[in-house]
Every structure is written in C-alpha cells, then in structure tokens.
Amino acid sequence: MAEISVNIVGSEPVLMPMASRVGDAVRQLLSGKQQRKTIAALANGEAVDLHRELTEDTELTPIQTDSELGLEILRHSTSHIMAQAVRDLFGTDVKVAIGPAIENGFYYDFYREEPFSPEDFEKIEERMAQISSDGLPFTRKTMDRQEAITHFAALGEKYKVELLEELEDEQVSLYQQGDFIDLCRGPHLPDTSWVKDFKLLRVAGAYWRGDEHKDVLQRIYGTVFFDEKSLKKYLNNLEELKKRDHRKLGRELQLFTSRDLIGPGLILWQPKGAQLRRLIEDYWKDEHYKHGYELLYTPHIARQDLWQTSGHLDFYSENMYAPMEIDEVKYQLKPMNCPFHIGIFKTDKRSYREFPIRWAELGTVYRYERAGALHGLMRVRGFTQDDAHIFCREDQLEEEIFHILNLNLHILATFGFSEYDIYLSTRPEKSVGSDDIWEKSTAALKQALEKKGLGYEIDPGEGVFYGPKIDIKIKDQLGRSWQCSTIQVDFNLPQRFDMTYTGTDNSEHRPIMIHRALMGSLERFVGILIEHYAGAFPLWFSPVQARILNITDDQLEYCEKIYNQLRKAGIRVEKDLRNEKLNYKIREAQMMKIPFMLIVGEKEKENGTLTVRLRDGKNLPPMKIVEFVEKVLSESAEGRGL
RNA sequence: GCUCACGUAGCUCAGGUGGUAGAGCGCAUCCUUGGUAAGGAUGAGGUCACCGGUUCAAAUCCGGUCGUGAGCUCCA
C-alpha cells in the first residue's frame, strides 16, 4: 500500500497510509491536549476538515479553537446548523441564501413570507441545541456543478442555483450534517457537538446579494464561541456598549436631544452639551491659532451658481438640500465650506510670499443623509466640521502635510486617543489632474508620514477623484475604530475657481489646496467622546466640574459664598442646596458623573473648608476654598495640555 | 430610500380577545435638617405620534403620514 509523508509544521514527518485522514494525522502527531483543540487544518496551505483524505505528501498546520481561523470555522458551521434548524422548523417555505461567518459571529439569510419573531428565535435556538447534542458529523462531498444545480433546483433553492450558475469551477463542494445539505467551500467542524455556546441576536432585512432591486431576505444574526465564558464576556460587552450608548448618556447627562418637531438628523444642544462643545471648540481654536492658522466665518447658504462652479451640483446634488428662491435667485444650504474659503482667497491677488495660507473654520454644513442612515450624533444631517484649507505651492506640500499631522495627532492625544490606523489612498480610475502632480503629491504624503515615523497602509485607488488623501482612524476605549481625520489634496477646485498666485517669476501659478478635518464632525466627535469615556469626561472638558452639596440649611449662606467664589475663578460649578439627604444628593451627582462633589457641613463651615468626594467614591481631606480652586485650575490646564 | 419592529405623562415602562388610562423616577407643596449612591406625605402632569377608516364604542382593529430602532443600501 502506498504511503505518504505527513508532518505538522515545524516537526518531523511520519509515513502514513495513502488516503489517511487529516484527523488521523492529528491524532498521531499531536499530544492529547493539542489534539482536542484542533478542529481543522491547513494542508499544504489549504484549509481542510479533519475528515479530508490526504493523497499526497502533506505539511499540516493545525487550526485550533484559540485561533481566529478556528473561531471563523466555528461560526461558519454554526450558521449551517442554524439554517438546518430553520429548515427543520419552517420547512420548504424557507429558502436559504448565504450564511457566512462575520466579525464577532455569523448570519444566515433566508427568504420567508412570514417575519421571524422572538418566539421563533427561542424555537430555533432549542432546535440548534438538539442538533448540537445529536453530534452530527459534517461531511463533505464534491459534485459536478451541473449535478449540483439539478439537485438544488429540485429543492426549489433558487438562490443556491443562482450562486452555482455563476461559479467558475466545474466541481463544487457540498456539506451535509444530518439531512441538511448546503453548498459550501468549507472547511467545517468535525461534527455539530462543538456548537454549544451560541446565541441568536437579531433579525434584519437584507437584500439578496446586497442589491436593493433584488429580493429582500431576512438575515438572522448570531454569535458563538468555543466556551461559555467567552460567550458571556461577549454578551456582557454588548451590554457595556448599550450602557455607553451616546444617545442614552446624552439624554441622561442632559447633553443633547432631538425632537420630532425639529426634524430628523438635526441636533439640539442642551446647556451642558453646549458647554462641552464650547470647551472643545475653544481648545481647537487656541491650538489652531498657535499652529499658524487664521479663523474664518462663512455663511450657511450661497447662490446656486457657487455650487455650479464648485461642481457640487454635478457631483453632490443628491446630498444637498433643495434650493430656495430669494428675489428670484436660487440659494442652497452648504454641504461643504471649501468654496467659501476660496471666495476669501480670491478677494486679493495672492503672492507666493503669503504661502502657506492656513484657514480654519468650525463650519456648520447640511447634507441630506438617507433616513435609514441617521444615528444619534454619529450620523446627522446638520453638523459642524472642524474644517481647514491650506493653500500652498507644490514644493511646500510635504511640509504642510507634516505640519497637519503634528497638529492632528496632538489634538487627538489631548482628547485621549493615541491609538490609530492610518490609510493613504492613491489615485482612483476616474480622476482629474496630470500623472505628474498625482505622483508628486502622493510621494509628498508618504514622505510626511514617514518623516513623522507613522506606520500606514496603502488603499490603492481609494483616493478622491481630485487628489490623494490620508485618513486616520482612531481607536476608542472598547477597541472600535472611528474615522475622524482626513487630509485631502485637491487639484480640482483651484482650477474650477481659477485660483492663481504670482510666483517668483512674476507669472501666475495654480496653488495646491489641502482640505482637512481632524475631528471630522463636532457632533460625531462628541458622540465618540461620550462612548469613549462612558460620559465621565476628563476634568478639563467636563461640562460641570464640581457640585456643591450642603448637609443642612445651616450652610446655605456659606455654600453661596463658595459657589460665587468658584464661579468667579472660572470653575464650572453647580449647587444642590435642596432640602434632601446627603445620600440622595451624592447619588444624583454620581449619576451625572461630575468629577468633584463638594460636601459642606458644619465642620467645613466653621473651618472655611470643603470636603471633596471624587467620582470613584474616594474622599480627599478637607481643603480651603482657594486650595480647591488651585487644584481644579492646575489639573484642567494639565489635561488641556498646557 | 428598502425590510422588519416600535411610537402611552419630562424620562423608563405596564396596559390578554375594542368599552374614553396606570406605575416608578422626575416636578410642585408640606413634614423632616439628616455627613458619603434614593426619608415621608399630598398633588399637578397624557385629546395614548398625527390623519383617515371600520364600529354603538379604538390607546387597542385597518390604511396612510411622520418619527425612532436594528440591519441593508449609500456615504466623490
């Protein structure tokens, strides 16, 4: 009998009979503990099941339960089990579409007339548990593509037929567990008994193949892990996310709201939210001034002609609010600030000596976002960009980009974001500008990134049509990524607006324009901050820094005195002098996540002090009012990076 | 925009099968003046998102509109 040589990567090969299974090799080559963790393997680089027969000399890399790939296989297999359960329960009224593993779980798309209900979820989960305890093996078979089409056509599985018709391979693989057969590339778990710690999470509509002209399917999402602990951890994490949800905290902390009467995607900033925002804006303005920017203000609407010249009407009009007519002239709300800044540029004849010109504006723009895309502060229709435009010569580009990166990362770090992923997007297929300018600008962006010592990834062809760009995605406390910053070179608008400057040679040249935003949108950035800090903001931008809590009415006068003194010193302080017990007042202040609670009773009144309770429940020893002022001011300044 | 779900006092929510509404928190008044996460009593708040239909009768059933949520899609 023929033999083949099999080894686990990094160890000695052994000879095994031809057509031994991967699982046999694993049992022979791995220790008990390693064996039990192994659910599949890479055989000469191809991911295969443990049941797969080996027909040539093979190097195996085990895929184990503690790897990403292992989880992916678990999730994929679980989606099959869910499909089987759904089919068992609802019969052929249900058509199966696709069911991949995704980040943190899996889904399966079904076509069914009736919507799935929460009660259905319970039934499906019960049935899945049954399938799991049956320990059905996942078996793979290959089939001629035409044969597979006939097979699925006979079952009325039109989505599978459609998939098969588009496949290029003449042999396709099918996986079966119990009586459920699905078209699938695999690999899968050895059997269904591995799938114990799962949960179905939600159902949502999804189009067949993501195309809104095609059938609407019901997508059931779920998650699964190899052990109960990990599942619980994940579910707890979901709970934590809910607790941090900026919409919930925004309401509780009285930061912002939106009302039906105002309109969807339009935010009302309540006093505390407005205070928070003002602190962010003031800091932003100060930093920009220090870094050589000048600040601009521009209007919210402009004549339609402006948007014609800028090209927004041609490229962006579906995102713009409809025109309004004033004195027989059409005006439109601005979706971007750039044309206004160009308008200011063109008020004078510019010289190369003025460059770089750095203009910044907290400009509020309005964009039509599809109703289904709106989400709290994260996706709105009216928002304020922390926008800036830099006009410079080509030879200044790299230095300007470097300058922007410095300011950018400095500001993000001050807000507590020091982990990020950076992407450099290069020329797309449809674009304006010469090869030469694209090359030079892309090189300038790269060099600036490298000079700053920043790692980055290249997104080939993902640049905007008018120039290359750098995007920075920050990571929050929960490890989620948010794209906030963007730095974009623009060869288009300077030309459209015929912007020029006089160079050293006394002739006219075209300036380079850079658009950039650091926080992106104030609204969204505040949303991210709320979730990042779970509403417990650092002292320097806490809308309320301290709240005075008296113990009895005997300290009312003294409390007023403290309040006035702190307020004059520039401390954001509130007083809670209601006739309530201390416990009650502490609870409320705690829930408002106020950094300092100032407790004032007879002792403090007599000594001219106050007792500070911190957000974490600890107390500081009693201190004089001036000491507290000093403490808050110095800690705030430090937090603000002063 | 599409699919599904939801829309009851300022907030969080109860209100089988239709008979004009309830709780807790908050708010007001009173009692209580109490040192580190909810003291007590009384009271005021709702044309049950809006419009229309079915019915003797609708928060409850049906249709539409608006809004919210989860996804899909979109996001130079």
XYZ file of C-alpha atoms (C1' of nucleotides) in Angstrom:
718
model
C 0.000 0.000 0.000
C 1.308 3.401 -0.956
C 2.413 5.709 1.783
C 2.674 9.421 2.106
C 4.768 11.596 4.332
C 2.868 13.821 6.702
C 4.179 16.344 9.168
C 2.940 19.051 11.436
C 4.625 22.302 10.619
C 7.914 22.558 12.460
C 8.198 18.862 13.396
C 9.405 15.593 11.901
C 7.348 13.840 9.211
C 5.903 10.386 9.612
C 4.788 7.929 6.977
C 1.070 7.214 6.807
C -1.045 5.092 4.501
C -2.366 6.815 1.404
C -5.826 8.327 1.995
C -5.322 8.695 5.712
C -7.485 11.413 7.103
C -6.292 14.710 8.474
C -7.801 13.726 11.799
C -5.729 10.530 11.862
C -2.582 12.546 11.319
C -3.580 14.956 14.062
C -4.146 12.073 16.482
C -0.834 10.530 15.595
C 1.228 13.696 15.634
C -0.208 15.856 18.382
C -0.436 15.429 22.123
C -3.837 14.883 23.698
C -4.364 18.465 24.674
C -3.259 19.789 21.298
C -5.479 17.214 19.600
C -8.555 18.293 21.460
C -8.032 21.903 20.436
C -7.689 21.027 16.762
C -10.807 21.353 14.624
C -9.356 21.608 11.127
C -6.034 22.174 9.464
C -4.191 23.860 6.696
C -2.935 21.076 4.426
C -0.138 22.485 2.323
C -1.820 25.819 2.859
C -5.380 24.786 2.009
C -7.919 24.873 4.816
C -9.455 21.400 5.146
C -11.664 19.422 7.514
C -10.329 16.715 9.773
C -12.281 14.212 7.643
C -10.368 15.121 4.496
C -8.312 12.297 2.984
C -4.673 13.009 2.287
C -3.477 11.943 -1.120
C -0.004 13.431 -1.257
C 2.891 14.352 0.998
C 1.453 16.978 3.280
C 2.543 19.545 5.767
C -0.252 20.309 8.224
C -0.807 23.448 10.243
C -3.456 22.698 12.858
C -6.365 25.132 13.128
C -7.269 25.285 16.784
C -10.012 26.628 18.942
C -7.912 29.513 20.232
C -7.218 30.994 16.798
C -9.141 33.481 14.692
C -9.392 30.937 11.938
C -10.770 28.395 14.390
C -13.469 30.798 15.511
C -14.310 31.567 11.927
C -14.874 27.890 11.198
C -16.986 27.504 14.327
C -19.101 30.458 13.270
C -19.486 29.267 9.757
C -20.530 25.817 10.932
C -22.976 27.366 13.374
C -24.623 29.261 10.553
C -25.198 25.930 8.817
C -26.693 24.497 11.977
C -28.980 27.491 12.277
C -30.044 27.008 8.661
C -30.749 23.373 9.395
C -32.808 24.317 12.448
C -34.776 26.881 10.473
C -35.386 24.390 7.710
C -36.483 21.740 10.232
C -38.925 24.127 11.867
C -40.310 26.005 8.917
C -39.880 23.523 6.080
C -39.538 24.412 2.464
C -41.409 27.697 2.898
C -37.964 28.921 3.726
C -35.339 29.343 1.041
C -31.753 29.508 2.158
C -29.389 32.060 0.691
C -25.958 32.542 2.222
C -24.568 32.188 5.723
C -21.024 33.338 6.350
C -19.012 33.947 9.489
C -18.541 37.621 10.219
C -16.637 39.608 12.787
C -17.979 38.534 16.188
C -20.419 35.988 14.858
C -22.318 34.839 11.837
C -25.535 35.309 9.951
C -27.699 33.419 7.549
C -30.056 34.992 5.020
C -33.425 33.339 4.470
C -36.345 34.043 2.250
C -39.620 33.512 4.079
C -43.002 35.207 3.709
C -43.588 35.484 7.442
C -41.216 37.566 9.542
C -39.212 35.726 12.177
C -40.377 36.608 15.684
C -38.615 36.482 19.052
C -40.550 33.302 19.825
C -39.158 31.833 16.630
C -35.692 32.639 17.941
C -36.297 30.524 21.008
C -37.522 27.634 18.903
C -34.588 27.934 16.544
C -32.137 28.008 19.440
C -33.757 24.941 21.003
C -33.597 23.085 17.748
C -29.947 24.099 17.305
C -29.167 22.771 20.771
C -30.787 19.491 19.765
C -28.716 19.316 16.577
C -25.639 20.008 18.656
C -26.357 17.231 21.114
C -27.006 14.828 18.221
C -23.337 15.286 17.324
C -23.963 15.039 13.595
C -20.784 14.886 11.534
C -20.203 17.494 8.849
C -19.480 15.521 5.738
C -18.076 16.951 2.566
C -18.749 15.708 -0.904
C -17.819 17.052 -4.247
C -20.214 17.123 -7.105
C -20.307 18.147 -10.682
C -21.595 21.721 -10.880
C -24.455 20.814 -13.227
C -25.438 17.975 -10.951
C -25.493 20.373 -8.006
C -27.674 22.785 -9.954
C -30.117 19.966 -10.655
C -30.041 18.971 -7.001
C -30.825 22.447 -5.661
C -33.280 23.222 -8.445
C -35.244 20.142 -7.436
C -35.398 21.511 -3.885
C -36.553 24.881 -5.172
C -33.465 26.553 -3.750
C -33.264 29.284 -6.325
C -30.587 31.282 -4.545
C -28.248 28.317 -4.445
C -28.928 27.691 -8.123
C -28.105 31.293 -8.886
C -24.849 31.050 -6.951
C -23.930 27.821 -8.688
C -24.643 29.235 -12.104
C -22.113 31.944 -11.503
C -19.387 29.695 -10.135
C -16.471 29.070 -12.448
C -15.355 25.702 -11.045
C -16.788 22.576 -12.602
C -16.543 20.693 -9.319
C -18.246 22.166 -6.287
C -18.290 21.022 -2.701
C -21.340 20.402 -0.557
C -21.513 19.911 3.159
C -24.076 17.810 4.905
C -24.969 17.446 8.543
C -27.973 15.257 9.278
C -30.329 15.687 6.363
C -29.282 19.257 5.644
C -27.082 19.830 2.627
C -25.593 23.171 1.751
C -23.355 24.444 -0.977
C -20.175 25.403 0.775
C -16.469 25.699 0.294
C -15.757 24.745 3.908
C -13.965 23.757 5.955
C -16.243 22.838 8.830
C -16.050 21.436 12.322
C -15.802 17.655 12.618
C -19.347 17.500 13.952
C -22.149 19.594 15.418
C -21.321 18.814 19.059
C -18.796 21.647 19.104
C -21.536 24.206 18.822
C -22.803 24.751 22.339
C -22.239 28.347 23.331
C -24.230 30.331 20.842
C -26.942 32.955 20.845
C -29.161 34.413 18.165
C -29.084 38.173 18.403
C -31.367 39.860 15.939
C -33.070 39.718 12.622
C -32.885 42.407 9.987
C -33.720 42.831 6.350
C -31.014 42.370 3.779
C -31.132 42.309 0.026
C -30.137 39.255 -1.929
C -26.555 39.963 -2.933
C -26.787 43.458 -1.459
C -28.852 44.701 -4.371
C -31.920 46.718 -3.498
C -33.631 45.667 -6.722
C -33.446 42.045 -5.690
C -35.416 40.039 -3.136
C -35.494 41.180 0.443
C -34.277 38.426 2.719
C -34.397 38.032 6.461
C -30.962 37.964 7.968
C -30.634 36.306 11.349
C -27.519 37.314 13.225
C -25.984 35.253 15.964
C -22.768 34.726 17.769
C -20.948 31.664 19.030
C -17.806 30.815 20.955
C -15.951 27.656 21.909
C -16.682 28.172 25.593
C -19.387 29.659 27.723
C -17.042 32.147 29.352
C -16.155 33.819 26.073
C -19.792 33.957 25.040
C -20.750 35.583 28.320
C -17.899 38.021 28.008
C -19.070 38.975 24.548
C -22.689 39.380 25.672
C -21.540 41.476 28.627
C -19.564 43.584 26.251
C -22.742 44.189 24.262
C -24.408 45.285 27.491
C -21.493 47.610 28.201
C -21.915 49.096 24.746
C -25.575 49.725 25.476
C -24.690 51.439 28.723
C -22.231 53.655 26.919
C -24.556 54.415 24.035
C -24.177 58.132 23.477
C -27.893 58.519 22.793
C -28.740 57.135 26.221
C -25.979 59.021 28.013
C -26.751 62.164 26.038
C -30.253 62.084 27.461
C -29.237 61.178 30.991
C -26.429 63.697 31.192
C -28.597 66.349 29.549
C -26.146 66.929 26.720
C -28.253 66.932 23.589
C -31.621 65.949 22.216
C -33.551 65.928 19.015
C -37.242 66.464 18.678
C -39.726 65.335 16.092
C -40.723 68.922 15.596
C -37.204 69.983 14.651
C -36.582 67.240 12.135
C -34.550 64.080 11.791
C -30.783 64.349 11.931
C -30.863 67.802 13.494
C -29.392 68.181 16.953
C -30.410 70.442 19.827
C -27.546 71.063 22.235
C -28.749 71.410 25.807
C -26.795 73.704 28.154
C -24.423 71.022 29.399
C -23.796 69.684 25.915
C -23.276 73.206 24.647
C -20.767 73.805 27.430
C -18.932 70.615 26.498
C -18.888 71.630 22.886
C -17.710 75.139 23.692
C -14.766 73.726 25.631
C -13.811 71.560 22.693
C -14.200 74.426 20.266
C -12.193 76.857 22.389
C -9.382 74.371 22.715
C -9.480 73.700 18.988
C -9.358 77.388 18.145
C -6.479 78.052 20.543
C -4.437 75.212 19.128
C -5.056 76.318 15.580
C -4.051 79.852 16.330
C -0.864 78.595 17.947
C -0.135 76.478 14.904
C -0.322 79.323 12.444
C -3.958 79.152 11.362
C -6.344 82.034 10.974
C -10.005 81.556 11.680
C -12.846 82.263 9.299
C -16.604 82.528 9.445
C -18.721 81.948 6.361
C -22.470 81.836 5.660
C -24.754 78.824 5.712
C -26.211 79.374 2.260
C -24.925 80.597 -1.058
C -26.194 81.215 -4.541
C -26.652 78.121 -6.568
C -24.094 79.468 -9.047
C -21.377 78.917 -6.470
C -22.261 75.232 -6.293
C -22.352 75.100 -10.062
C -18.808 76.445 -10.254
C -17.559 74.185 -7.484
C -19.028 71.169 -9.207
C -21.176 70.185 -6.235
C -24.333 70.406 -8.319
C -22.918 67.877 -10.742
C -21.356 65.517 -8.270
C -23.048 66.036 -4.959
C -26.532 67.420 -5.515
C -28.331 64.337 -4.269
C -26.781 65.013 -0.887
C -27.736 68.673 -0.867
C -30.849 70.303 0.494
C -33.082 71.575 -2.292
C -32.681 75.161 -3.445
C -34.773 78.016 -2.094
C -35.596 81.053 -4.138
C -34.929 84.545 -2.773
C -35.585 87.583 -5.005
C -35.777 85.241 -7.971
C -32.307 83.879 -7.297
C -31.713 80.326 -6.168
C -29.755 79.644 -3.000
C -28.677 76.398 -1.422
C -27.563 75.315 2.017
C -23.885 74.475 2.104
C -22.787 70.844 2.261
C -19.147 71.942 2.461
C -17.167 75.004 3.401
C -14.463 74.972 0.768
C -15.991 77.249 -1.869
C -16.376 79.994 0.731
C -12.751 79.791 1.718
C -11.851 80.029 -1.930
C -14.076 83.092 -2.110
C -11.961 84.661 0.593
C -8.782 83.632 -1.192
C -9.975 85.451 -4.262
C -10.616 88.740 -2.504
C -6.987 89.672 -3.148
C -4.314 88.993 -5.621
C -2.105 86.450 -3.881
C 1.665 86.164 -3.852
C 3.799 83.117 -3.198
C 5.159 85.118 -0.257
C 1.863 84.680 1.614
C 2.021 80.898 1.422
C 1.209 78.706 3.153
C -2.202 80.193 3.871
C -3.910 78.202 6.624
C -7.554 78.976 7.170
C -9.763 77.141 9.611
C -13.444 77.287 10.369
C -15.903 75.439 12.525
C -18.348 75.452 9.661
C -21.827 74.042 10.008
C -22.944 72.179 6.921
C -26.123 70.423 5.892
C -26.206 67.225 3.939
C -29.091 65.033 3.016
C -28.435 61.629 4.509
C -30.798 58.798 3.721
C -33.309 58.357 6.502
C -32.063 54.887 7.393
C -28.501 56.100 7.836
C -29.250 58.585 10.623
C -27.953 57.639 14.056
C -27.785 59.822 17.160
C -24.867 62.219 16.868
C -22.888 59.835 14.733
C -24.797 60.375 11.525
C -26.785 63.586 11.216
C -27.991 65.999 8.570
C -26.686 69.216 10.097
C -23.208 69.145 11.568
C -20.183 71.267 12.224
C -16.940 70.353 10.554
C -13.642 71.335 12.089
C -12.585 72.307 8.641
C -9.456 73.939 7.311
C -7.987 74.697 3.938
C -4.355 75.186 3.240
C -3.200 76.900 0.082
C 0.410 76.395 -0.843
C 2.931 75.762 -3.558
C 3.719 72.309 -4.751
C 7.115 72.376 -3.078
C 5.509 73.166 0.278
C 3.125 70.239 0.204
C 5.183 67.745 2.168
C 5.989 70.188 4.926
C 2.347 71.254 5.201
C 1.181 67.673 5.443
C 3.759 67.067 8.139
C 2.562 70.169 9.966
C -1.048 68.985 9.756
C -0.158 65.515 11.034
C 1.577 67.042 14.029
C -1.354 69.200 14.964
C -3.758 66.384 14.239
C -2.149 63.784 16.457
C -1.521 66.343 19.179
C -5.198 67.285 19.358
C -6.381 63.686 19.247
C -3.956 62.740 22.012
C -5.226 65.549 24.215
C -8.702 64.073 23.908
C -7.362 60.684 24.907
C -6.894 58.997 21.556
C -3.381 57.796 20.979
C -4.014 54.621 19.027
C -4.901 54.843 15.393
C -4.668 53.264 11.969
C -3.572 55.408 9.079
C -4.503 54.890 5.452
C -3.053 56.503 2.370
C -5.383 56.411 -0.603
C -3.956 56.648 -4.069
C -5.285 57.631 -7.472
C -8.618 56.137 -8.486
C -9.547 55.258 -12.047
C -11.717 58.302 -12.575
C -9.733 61.351 -11.610
C -8.555 64.776 -12.632
C -5.005 66.157 -12.743
C -1.834 65.121 -14.516
C 0.147 61.977 -13.758
C 2.984 64.183 -12.676
C 1.029 66.032 -9.995
C -0.546 62.826 -8.687
C 2.804 61.203 -8.339
C 4.415 64.159 -6.644
C 1.558 64.668 -4.198
C 1.293 61.021 -3.302
C 5.017 60.980 -2.677
C 4.709 64.102 -0.510
C 2.032 62.434 1.634
C 4.162 59.328 2.015
C 7.242 61.263 2.952
C 5.385 63.324 5.514
C 4.055 60.123 7.110
C 7.470 58.548 7.131
C 9.148 61.652 8.478
C 6.640 61.577 11.325
C 7.507 57.913 11.807
C 3.953 56.726 11.293
C 3.005 53.314 10.010
C 0.312 53.341 7.360
C -1.472 51.162 4.893
C -1.982 51.999 1.262
C -5.515 51.842 -0.132
C -4.815 51.608 -3.826
C -7.261 53.521 -5.983
C -9.300 54.692 -2.994
C -8.289 58.341 -3.303
C -10.830 61.002 -4.093
C -11.039 61.893 -7.775
C -9.430 65.267 -7.088
C -6.344 64.078 -5.234
C -4.708 61.603 -2.852
C -5.625 61.572 0.817
C -4.647 60.370 4.270
C -7.336 59.056 6.623
C -6.782 58.459 10.300
C -8.986 56.061 12.228
C -8.829 56.376 15.982
C -9.405 53.503 18.392
C -11.683 54.036 21.351
C -11.733 52.503 24.809
C -13.646 49.489 23.526
C -11.286 48.953 20.628
C -13.665 50.234 17.994
C -12.314 52.274 15.098
C -13.706 55.609 14.056
C -12.588 57.541 11.067
C -12.368 61.166 12.079
C -9.400 62.813 10.477
C -8.925 63.213 6.780
C -6.298 65.144 4.856
C -7.043 65.545 1.169
C -5.032 67.151 -1.590
C -7.202 68.860 -4.180
C -6.174 69.630 -7.775
C -9.733 70.250 -8.848
C -11.233 73.223 -7.045
C -8.268 75.592 -7.633
C -8.810 75.009 -11.311
C -12.592 75.273 -11.248
C -12.365 78.594 -9.450
C -9.367 79.669 -11.481
C -7.323 80.383 -8.391
C -3.903 81.832 -9.005
C -0.968 83.368 -7.243
C 2.008 85.273 -8.511
C 5.205 83.308 -8.301
C 8.838 84.407 -8.081
C 8.889 84.567 -11.859
C 6.146 87.199 -11.803
C 3.749 84.927 -13.646
C 0.511 83.315 -12.479
C 0.512 79.829 -10.977
C -2.121 77.484 -9.666
C -1.966 76.906 -5.893
C -2.360 73.480 -4.333
C -5.275 73.169 -1.962
C -5.441 70.833 1.027
C -8.737 70.080 2.779
C -8.503 68.669 6.231
C -10.609 67.888 9.227
C -9.254 66.494 12.471
C -12.327 65.618 14.468
C -14.427 65.348 11.331
C -17.725 66.496 12.723
C -18.155 68.039 16.149
C -21.377 66.136 16.604
C -19.855 62.796 15.834
C -16.697 63.533 17.772
C -18.753 64.353 20.854
C -20.654 61.105 20.312
C -17.368 59.222 20.216
C -16.101 61.043 23.321
C -19.256 60.154 25.224
C -18.834 56.463 24.417
C -15.068 56.514 24.888
C -15.354 57.958 28.391
C -18.771 56.445 29.169
C -19.844 60.016 29.954
C -17.209 60.502 32.681
C -15.227 63.179 30.876
C -11.766 64.293 31.942
C -11.840 67.339 34.171
C -10.701 69.798 31.519
C -13.735 69.315 29.354
C -16.323 68.138 31.852
C -19.288 70.409 31.338
C -19.696 70.502 35.110
C -16.537 70.158 37.174
C -17.941 70.380 40.660
C -21.249 70.387 42.503
C -21.717 71.786 45.965
C -23.773 69.615 48.323
C -24.792 71.061 51.652
C -25.788 68.926 54.594
C -28.367 71.148 56.227
C -29.868 74.549 55.615
C -27.441 75.999 58.148
C -24.743 76.050 55.491
C -26.770 77.772 52.790
C -25.005 81.072 53.087
C -21.558 79.532 53.185
C -22.411 77.423 50.111
C -23.476 80.512 48.195
C -20.178 82.071 49.075
C -18.230 79.065 47.778
C -20.373 78.965 44.656
C -19.683 82.599 43.809
C -16.007 82.285 44.542
C -15.565 79.192 42.349
C -17.631 80.623 39.555
C -15.559 83.809 39.547
C -12.413 81.694 39.409
C -13.713 80.151 36.177
C -14.673 76.801 37.607
C -17.770 75.166 36.188
C -19.684 74.614 39.377
C -23.271 73.828 40.313
C -25.006 73.844 43.670
C -27.501 71.362 45.008
C -28.923 73.086 48.089
C -32.213 71.253 48.125
C -33.671 70.025 51.356
C -32.614 66.428 50.748
C -30.352 63.981 52.491
C -26.691 63.865 51.559
C -27.012 60.300 50.257
C -29.641 61.412 47.853
C -27.601 64.307 46.524
C -24.472 62.205 46.177
C -26.354 59.635 44.194
C -27.565 62.226 41.724
C -24.178 63.892 41.349
C -22.604 60.493 40.886
C -25.043 59.580 38.141
C -24.270 62.859 36.419
C -20.620 61.778 36.531
C -19.455 65.073 37.995
C -15.707 64.911 38.820
C -15.868 66.655 42.220
C -18.632 66.675 44.799
C -18.030 69.398 47.356
C -19.547 68.386 50.649
C -20.238 71.183 53.035
C -21.483 70.704 56.610
C -20.972 72.427 59.911
C -17.315 71.365 60.202
C -16.452 72.828 56.845
C -18.415 75.981 57.511
C -16.561 76.561 60.773
C -13.125 75.919 59.269
C -13.751 77.675 55.956
C -13.083 74.428 54.067
C -14.866 71.919 51.894
C -14.626 68.136 51.614
C -14.076 66.739 48.139
C -15.604 63.453 47.112
C -14.310 62.045 43.822
C -16.215 60.172 41.135
C -14.649 56.911 42.280
C -16.142 57.327 45.755
C -12.916 58.330 47.471
C -12.632 61.421 49.652
C -9.870 63.984 49.768
C -9.024 65.556 53.130
C -10.878 68.842 53.767
C -9.273 71.774 51.974
C -9.583 75.547 51.829
C -11.625 77.000 49.003
C -8.550 78.566 47.390
C -6.752 75.244 47.527
C -9.590 73.634 45.640
C -9.593 76.416 43.055
C -5.872 75.930 42.571
C -6.314 72.164 42.245
C -9.054 72.377 39.618
C -7.324 75.048 37.576
C -3.994 73.290 37.518
C -5.457 69.859 36.758
C -7.596 71.321 33.992
C -4.678 73.126 32.437
C -2.646 69.963 32.566
C -5.380 67.951 30.904
C -5.691 70.556 28.208
C -2.010 70.144 27.521
C -0.823 73.445 28.962
C -34.632 55.003 0.197
C -35.769 49.461 1.379
C -37.254 45.371 5.120
C -38.877 44.321 9.937
C -40.114 46.133 14.781
C -41.636 50.125 17.693
C -44.120 55.246 18.979
C -48.824 55.536 26.050
C -47.242 61.665 31.279
C -40.441 65.437 31.041
C -37.832 60.139 31.483
C -38.219 54.491 31.780
C -42.223 51.476 31.024
C -47.435 48.411 32.367
C -51.985 48.396 29.848
C -54.954 39.205 27.031
C -59.541 38.790 22.956
C -62.109 47.086 21.407
C -65.939 49.953 26.425
C -62.643 57.243 26.643
C -55.606 55.218 31.020
C -51.681 53.199 35.166
C -46.623 52.580 37.892
C -41.695 54.182 39.163
C -38.403 58.261 38.546
C -38.633 63.490 37.896
C -41.597 68.045 39.128
C -44.738 71.157 42.959
C -46.312 71.799 48.104
C -45.829 70.231 53.117
C -43.309 67.371 57.098
C -38.373 66.140 58.067
C -32.378 69.395 58.857
C -30.443 64.134 58.058
C -22.480 63.521 56.955
C -20.817 59.909 51.651
C -25.315 56.142 45.990
C -32.870 57.013 46.806
C -36.596 59.835 54.283
C -42.111 60.503 54.351
C -46.996 62.601 52.854
C -50.031 65.124 49.407
C -50.610 66.881 44.493
C -50.180 68.582 39.332
C -48.963 66.346 34.520
C -51.480 62.389 28.989
C -57.205 64.638 23.021
C -52.389 57.100 24.331
C -47.197 60.483 17.465
C -50.504 62.572 13.557
C -54.537 61.958 9.783
C -58.345 58.933 7.978
C -61.346 54.309 8.098
C -64.181 50.028 10.466
C -67.518 50.027 14.910
C -72.916 51.854 19.115
C -67.812 52.334 21.085
C -60.473 52.362 19.338
C -54.549 53.570 23.054
C -56.290 48.651 21.499
C -58.502 46.601 14.617
C -57.323 48.527 9.298
C -54.869 52.209 5.890
C -51.718 56.390 5.263
C -48.174 60.096 7.141
C -44.316 61.457 10.462
C -40.627 59.835 13.897
C -37.362 56.090 16.385
C -34.525 51.453 16.424
C -31.918 47.094 14.090
C -29.904 45.953 9.567
C -29.492 46.560 4.135
C -28.062 50.250 0.766
C -25.488 54.791 0.227
C -21.545 57.724 2.056
C -16.594 61.921 -4.770
